[in-house]
Amino acid sequence: MVTQSPLWNTPIQFAKGVGPRRARLLEKLGIENVEDAFWFVPWRYDNRLEVLPIGNLLPGMKATIKGLVERCRINTTSRRRLVVVTITVRDKTGVIECVFFNQPYLEKTFVGGLALLLTGTVVLNPRGSPRLVMKGPEYEILDSEDSEGQAEGRIVPIYHETHGLSSKQLRRIIQSLFEHYAHQLQEILPAKLEKPLGFPTLPEALPVLHCPDQNQSIALLNQQATPEHQRLAFEELLLLQLALAMKRHRQMEATPGIAFSVQNAWFERLKKVLPFSLTPAQERVIHEIFQDMSRSTCMNRLLQGDVGCGKTVVALHAMVMACGSGYQAALMAPTEVLSEQHYWSLKPLFKALNISCVLLKGGQAGRERAEILAEIHSGNVHVVVGTHALLQPDVQFAKLGLVIVDEQHKFGVLQRATLREKAPWQPDVLVMTATPIPRTLAMTWYGDLDVSVINEFPPGKKTVQTKLFEAKNRKQAHQVLQKELESGRQAYVVYPLVEPSEKVDLQAAIEAMDLLREQFASFRVGLLHGRLPSREKQSVMAQFQQKEIDLLVATTVVEVGLDVHNATVMLIEHAERFGLAQLHQLRGRVGRGQHQGHCLLIHSLGRIPPYMQQMPLTVETSRGVPQRLGSVSPPAEFSQATARRRLAVFAHTDDGFALAEEDLKIRGPGQVLGVKQWGEIAFHVADLGRDVSLLTKARQVARDLLHRDPDLCFPEHQELKETLLRKWGEKLALGSIG
Ligand code: ADP
Ligand code: MG
């Protein structure tokens, strides 16, 4: 027998019915080879076990019917110019109309007498005489020669489609792959594991998912909760946990870290120059960080703390520790505005300790930049603050000992790795985030990090009053704004800036500013957005900080880190377009001083009654997003009901963690972490919002396994190891193992 190439190395073009055009479409769905196709599991299943007589249909039912086309007509709606094909379908018990939108070619397909199987939801025709209608049902032509007739009387898997490739076509392709390649499917999990976990094997599981028989529970299938789904999800989670654990293990072994020493005199001095004393939580995490730093292994720590809990001063302590031991430190922030704010607020403190500090920006002129780079390279400069400009290859440090990444969720994991590579030894790494990362995500994406949490606020912090306003009641929100401005406070008005329509949004923000200028003519109004040259941004920021501007109209650049104590109003337009974590960040910008903060959310979702927050998530939203994360962009919209619920929840709670969990449930991990990291975690089946216990199990199994066989050398681990390297080797730079 000829040796067969493995499924992951068998191009999808080998499948029956797949030519170059289809191959390109499949690639869009992330399917490049036979293995990909097998892992492309249906996102839902239709129950076509039961074909109902048309005469038994009632409005609201989701049903499958079988009948003959009696009539077919095509017309265009006058208002929205939709092309509508309407067919009348009859069986022995009655007739029903089925309508199809914007598929004019169907007029030719649905010839009189054609036998069809149709699945859809039955509604009562809203206009004219009361008739039953199915809108856009899935149809199958029964008397054609292909095998689709089989779809009758069974559970039919439905796949995510892409333009030009329907679920039905995908089904056919995948079915034919099963006929040719199913015998090559192999189990990679060691038998020792498989048994106690009680999952079916991979060769057992996949056919059930793609070709379920009538005995399967359709409810479990649709919740992706069958043992077969779990088997697949478990493998995905296990591989990632193994990869992260191995990476971490080897990092610690390969390159020694620096053992910093605590210079008490420095901290005595720091204490004197700080305008406040540390909270117990700050003391505790500083202690955790110092312990890490004084060990000769590398620190790899995530510092989590809600907006305003005081992470910057913790970072300051870590940097002083590094400099006190003769090393340099780098502080990287996601935006220029934020890095400048860090720079200006830290500079005087560093100065008091004789630590020299520079700001490195994207737009610095050649001479200026060259000088700064030379200073960094010579070691004259101890602390460098900047944006991702710090990652450019010409930035060479003399003795980089500590890297701090602020607002980590804005950066990809890979960027974090790059900064670390800037030193011949392993600098310690501290990443800070205000996005409270739900436990599952922390365990997954930050599987290689230790976590410290600041769980209390500096004294005197008040909760911000949050109120929702329908767009038509904007005046009421403006009254609050007016009142605050009149009593000498400052305010933000924020507009969303969503990438695809950035220009339009920017235009909207600029126009809005003109309107606000008229309306609040007695106050000084400024505009801040990402497209402004950085010098101008800085000057607007400085003006706001020095109260030369009362009202700052901004796109989301104020999202991270700005610290203006006199600002008490955060008015957010189009609030429904923001993620909850983002809204929470924005809300954290106000009420930082002694005055009460107000967060005013303007939305166009209609009335949102307060009980809305208790509304259960609908099936449509809780099933999450297509898990093919790398290739399919996340759904940007959710139903109105879900959107209302989100805002209601937001207005009700001030707890960043609760909000992050909510976001995770509704929007999936990509949205919670930020788009950059979306593509980096690619799961087909596993769902971090749902599979918490599976993830915990996978983490445990990964640890046990590596404990016994750190380099996966045992014969029974070979398949596992190969798969692991193939999936994560390059992404996590694992190189070769063992
Ligand atoms: P974040 O965690 O959001 O980065 P910051 O570090 O910007 O928060 O701190 C928020 C505000 O709280 C700043 O104005 C900071 O000076 C102040 N602050 C930090 N720690 C304390 C403390 N222990 N006591 C009083 N104020 C503090
Ligand atoms: Mg901060």
XYZ file of N, CA, C and O in Angstrom, residues 566-643:
312
model
N -10.588 67.149 37.610
C -11.713 68.063 37.593
C -12.811 67.632 36.616
O -13.875 68.239 36.559
N -12.547 66.592 35.821
C -13.553 66.138 34.849
C -14.592 65.288 35.560
O -14.258 64.323 36.240
N -15.866 65.651 35.390
C -16.912 64.913 36.109
C -17.973 64.323 35.189
O -18.800 63.556 35.638
N -17.975 64.732 33.920
C -19.008 64.201 33.032
C -18.382 63.453 31.863
O -17.483 63.962 31.195
N -18.861 62.253 31.657
C -18.479 61.482 30.480
C -19.761 61.209 29.705
O -20.600 60.419 30.135
N -19.933 61.938 28.609
C -21.132 61.726 27.804
C -20.734 60.905 26.582
O -19.816 61.280 25.851
N -21.384 59.776 26.384
C -20.987 58.885 25.292
C -22.107 58.773 24.275
O -23.220 58.377 24.598
N -21.810 59.167 23.056
C -22.785 59.062 21.972
C -22.702 57.663 21.355
O -21.647 57.050 21.346
N -23.802 57.178 20.825
C -23.863 55.842 20.206
C -23.307 54.781 21.148
O -22.498 53.947 20.746
N -23.735 54.849 22.385
C -23.165 53.957 23.393
C -23.296 52.494 22.993
O -22.466 51.663 23.361
N -24.318 52.177 22.213
C -24.520 50.776 21.849
C -23.404 50.241 20.965
O -23.276 49.041 20.767
N -22.585 51.126 20.439
C -21.524 50.646 19.553
C -20.234 50.299 20.291
O -19.265 49.837 19.688
N -20.200 50.518 21.575
C -18.982 50.218 22.335
C -19.078 48.872 23.048
O -20.161 48.431 23.408
N -17.943 48.264 23.266
C -17.896 47.082 24.120
C -18.065 47.508 25.571
O -17.769 48.648 25.925
N -18.520 46.604 26.405
C -18.738 46.961 27.806
C -17.430 47.331 28.495
O -17.374 48.253 29.296
N -16.384 46.598 28.152
C -15.094 46.879 28.785
C -14.646 48.288 28.424
O -14.138 49.036 29.264
N -14.891 48.636 27.191
C -14.509 49.953 26.705
C -15.330 51.044 27.411
O -14.785 52.057 27.848
N -16.624 50.800 27.518
C -17.479 51.756 28.223
C -16.989 51.935 29.656
O -16.959 53.040 30.189
N -16.612 50.826 30.245
C -16.165 50.872 31.630
C -14.888 51.703 31.756
O -14.704 52.472 32.691
N -13.999 51.524 30.801
C -12.778 52.331 30.751
C -13.127 53.805 30.665
O -12.556 54.637 31.365
N -14.036 54.121 29.778
C -14.407 55.516 29.590
C -15.012 56.083 30.872
O -14.685 57.179 31.297
N -15.876 55.316 31.484
C -16.512 55.771 32.711
C -15.451 56.046 33.785
O -15.593 56.946 34.602
N -14.393 55.262 33.740
C -13.322 55.423 34.721
C -12.556 56.735 34.583
O -11.739 57.072 35.427
N -12.801 57.463 33.493
C -12.101 58.736 33.306
C -12.661 59.841 34.191
O -12.049 60.888 34.321
N -13.871 59.680 34.705
C -14.470 60.773 35.485
C -14.663 60.378 36.942
O -14.612 59.204 37.301
N -14.893 61.399 37.744
C -15.108 61.165 39.168
C -13.826 60.736 39.848
O -13.829 59.959 40.779
N -12.690 61.212 39.346
C -11.410 60.811 39.925
C -11.006 61.730 41.073
O -10.162 61.378 41.865
N -11.566 62.918 41.092
C -11.233 63.849 42.170
C -12.279 63.786 43.268
O -12.906 62.748 43.467
N -12.483 64.932 43.944
C -13.426 64.863 45.061
C -14.871 65.036 44.610
O -15.789 64.880 45.396
N -15.108 65.357 43.319
C -16.478 65.600 42.867
C -17.128 64.346 42.294
O -16.460 63.498 41.733
N -18.452 64.311 42.443
C -19.229 63.189 41.916
C -19.119 63.118 40.388
O -19.254 64.122 39.700
N -18.884 61.906 39.844
C -18.811 61.735 38.403
C -20.143 61.289 37.805
O -20.939 60.632 38.474
N -20.367 61.676 36.544
C -21.586 61.272 35.837
C -21.210 60.634 34.516
O -20.422 61.198 33.762
N -21.804 59.496 34.245
C -21.601 58.869 32.948
C -22.947 58.842 32.244
O -23.897 58.224 32.728
N -23.050 59.548 31.100
C -24.327 59.685 30.405
C -24.230 58.973 29.067
O -23.401 59.322 28.231
N -25.055 57.954 28.892
C -24.965 57.154 27.682
C -26.150 57.465 26.771
O -27.300 57.313 27.172
N -25.841 57.904 25.557
C -26.899 58.192 24.600
C -26.961 57.027 23.617
O -25.926 56.591 23.112
N -28.156 56.528 23.390
C -28.277 55.355 22.519
C -29.530 55.470 21.666
O -30.388 56.306 21.936
N -29.616 54.633 20.644
C -30.850 54.643 19.852
C -31.489 53.263 19.889
O -31.808 52.691 18.864
N -31.646 52.730 21.062
C -32.220 51.388 21.196
C -33.655 51.440 21.702
O -34.223 50.423 22.070
N -34.232 52.624 21.732
C -35.585 52.713 22.287
C -35.538 52.674 23.800
O -34.475 52.776 24.408
N -36.692 52.486 24.402
C -36.747 52.527 25.856
C -36.050 51.306 26.460
O -36.233 50.186 25.989
N -35.263 51.506 27.491
C -34.625 50.374 28.170
C -35.118 50.333 29.606
O -34.620 51.057 30.464
N -36.094 49.508 29.884
C -36.574 49.423 31.266
C -35.501 48.785 32.136
O -34.705 47.977 31.653
N -35.458 49.163 33.423
C -34.379 48.684 34.292
C -34.355 47.162 34.455
O -33.291 46.589 34.657
N -35.523 46.507 34.329
C -35.505 45.055 34.531
C -34.795 44.335 33.404
O -34.494 43.157 33.471
N -34.507 45.070 32.338
C -33.863 44.507 31.159
C -32.590 43.735 31.517
O -32.228 42.758 30.887
N -31.872 44.212 32.515
C -30.600 43.582 32.849
C -30.777 42.165 33.353
O -29.832 41.391 33.364
N -31.999 41.840 33.774
C -32.209 40.477 34.255
C -32.701 39.547 33.163
O -32.909 38.372 33.381
N -32.899 40.129 31.998
C -33.386 39.312 30.900
C -32.371 38.217 30.587
O -31.181 38.481 30.499
N -32.834 36.989 30.416
C -31.862 35.945 30.071
C -31.316 36.179 28.670
O -31.995 36.758 27.822
N -30.099 35.753 28.466
C -29.532 35.861 27.131
C -30.284 34.929 26.201
O -30.585 33.805 26.561
N -30.574 35.388 25.016
C -31.284 34.518 24.093
C -30.320 33.509 23.486
O -29.111 33.718 23.503
N -30.875 32.453 22.968
C -30.046 31.412 22.360
C -29.147 32.009 21.293
O -27.974 31.723 21.201
N -29.732 32.906 20.559
C -29.030 33.502 19.435
C -27.721 34.141 19.873
O -26.731 34.100 19.160
N -27.697 34.727 21.050
C -26.467 35.378 21.461
C -25.562 34.469 22.272
O -24.362 34.579 22.199
N -26.159 33.552 23.046
C -25.286 32.811 23.949
C -24.522 31.708 23.232
O -23.560 31.190 23.758
N -24.927 31.391 22.028
C -24.137 30.358 21.368
C -22.807 30.931 20.914
O -21.948 30.226 20.425
N -22.655 32.237 21.069
C -21.359 32.827 20.820
C -21.133 33.090 19.350
O -22.071 33.176 18.576
N -19.903 33.212 18.993
C -19.556 33.633 17.660
C -18.991 32.444 16.915
O -18.612 31.465 17.531
N -18.927 32.527 15.613
C -18.290 31.433 14.899
C -16.882 31.267 15.453
O -16.154 32.249 15.606
N -16.523 30.072 15.783
C -15.268 29.911 16.497
C -14.058 29.826 15.580
O -12.959 29.658 16.035
N -14.306 29.961 14.297
C -13.173 29.974 13.394
C -12.593 31.377 13.448
O -12.836 32.202 12.586
N -11.825 31.630 14.478
C -11.548 33.007 14.812
C -10.640 33.716 13.826
O -10.776 34.884 13.591
N -9.726 32.977 13.269
C -8.755 33.645 12.431
C -9.352 34.227 11.168
O -8.937 35.262 10.695
N -10.358 33.587 10.639
C -10.767 33.963 9.301
C -12.107 34.670 9.236
O -12.364 35.427 8.332
N -12.956 34.409 10.186
C -14.270 35.014 10.115
C -14.316 36.151 11.117
O -14.005 35.973 12.280
N -14.689 37.315 10.649
C -14.706 38.409 11.605
C -15.891 38.225 12.541
O -16.911 37.670 12.166
N -15.748 38.684 13.771
C -16.813 38.473 14.740
C -18.059 39.243 14.347
O -17.964 40.275 13.705
N -19.207 38.749 14.713
C -20.425 39.452 14.363
C -20.465 40.786 15.098
O -20.261 40.841 16.293
N -20.665 41.854 14.352
C -20.587 43.165 14.969
C -21.892 43.543 15.666
O -21.925 44.384 16.527
N -22.948 42.911 15.260
C -24.230 43.318 15.827
C -24.872 42.178 16.582
O -24.679 41.027 16.292
N -25.640 42.549 17.573
C -26.465 41.553 18.218
C -27.885 42.073 18.172
O -28.139 43.186 17.747
N -28.790 41.290 18.629
C -30.179 41.695 18.535
C -30.403 42.914 19.417
O -29.649 43.192 20.340
N -31.451 43.646 19.116
C -31.808 44.819 19.911
C -31.957 44.461 21.383
O -31.493 45.182 22.251
N -32.597 43.323 21.614
C -32.846 42.931 23.001
C -31.526 42.758 23.742
O -31.349 43.239 24.856
N -30.573 42.097 23.093
C -29.285 41.889 23.728
C -28.569 43.217 23.931
O -27.959 43.458 24.970
N -28.666 44.070 22.930
C -28.011 45.366 23.030
C -28.586 46.159 24.200
O -27.848 46.789 24.960
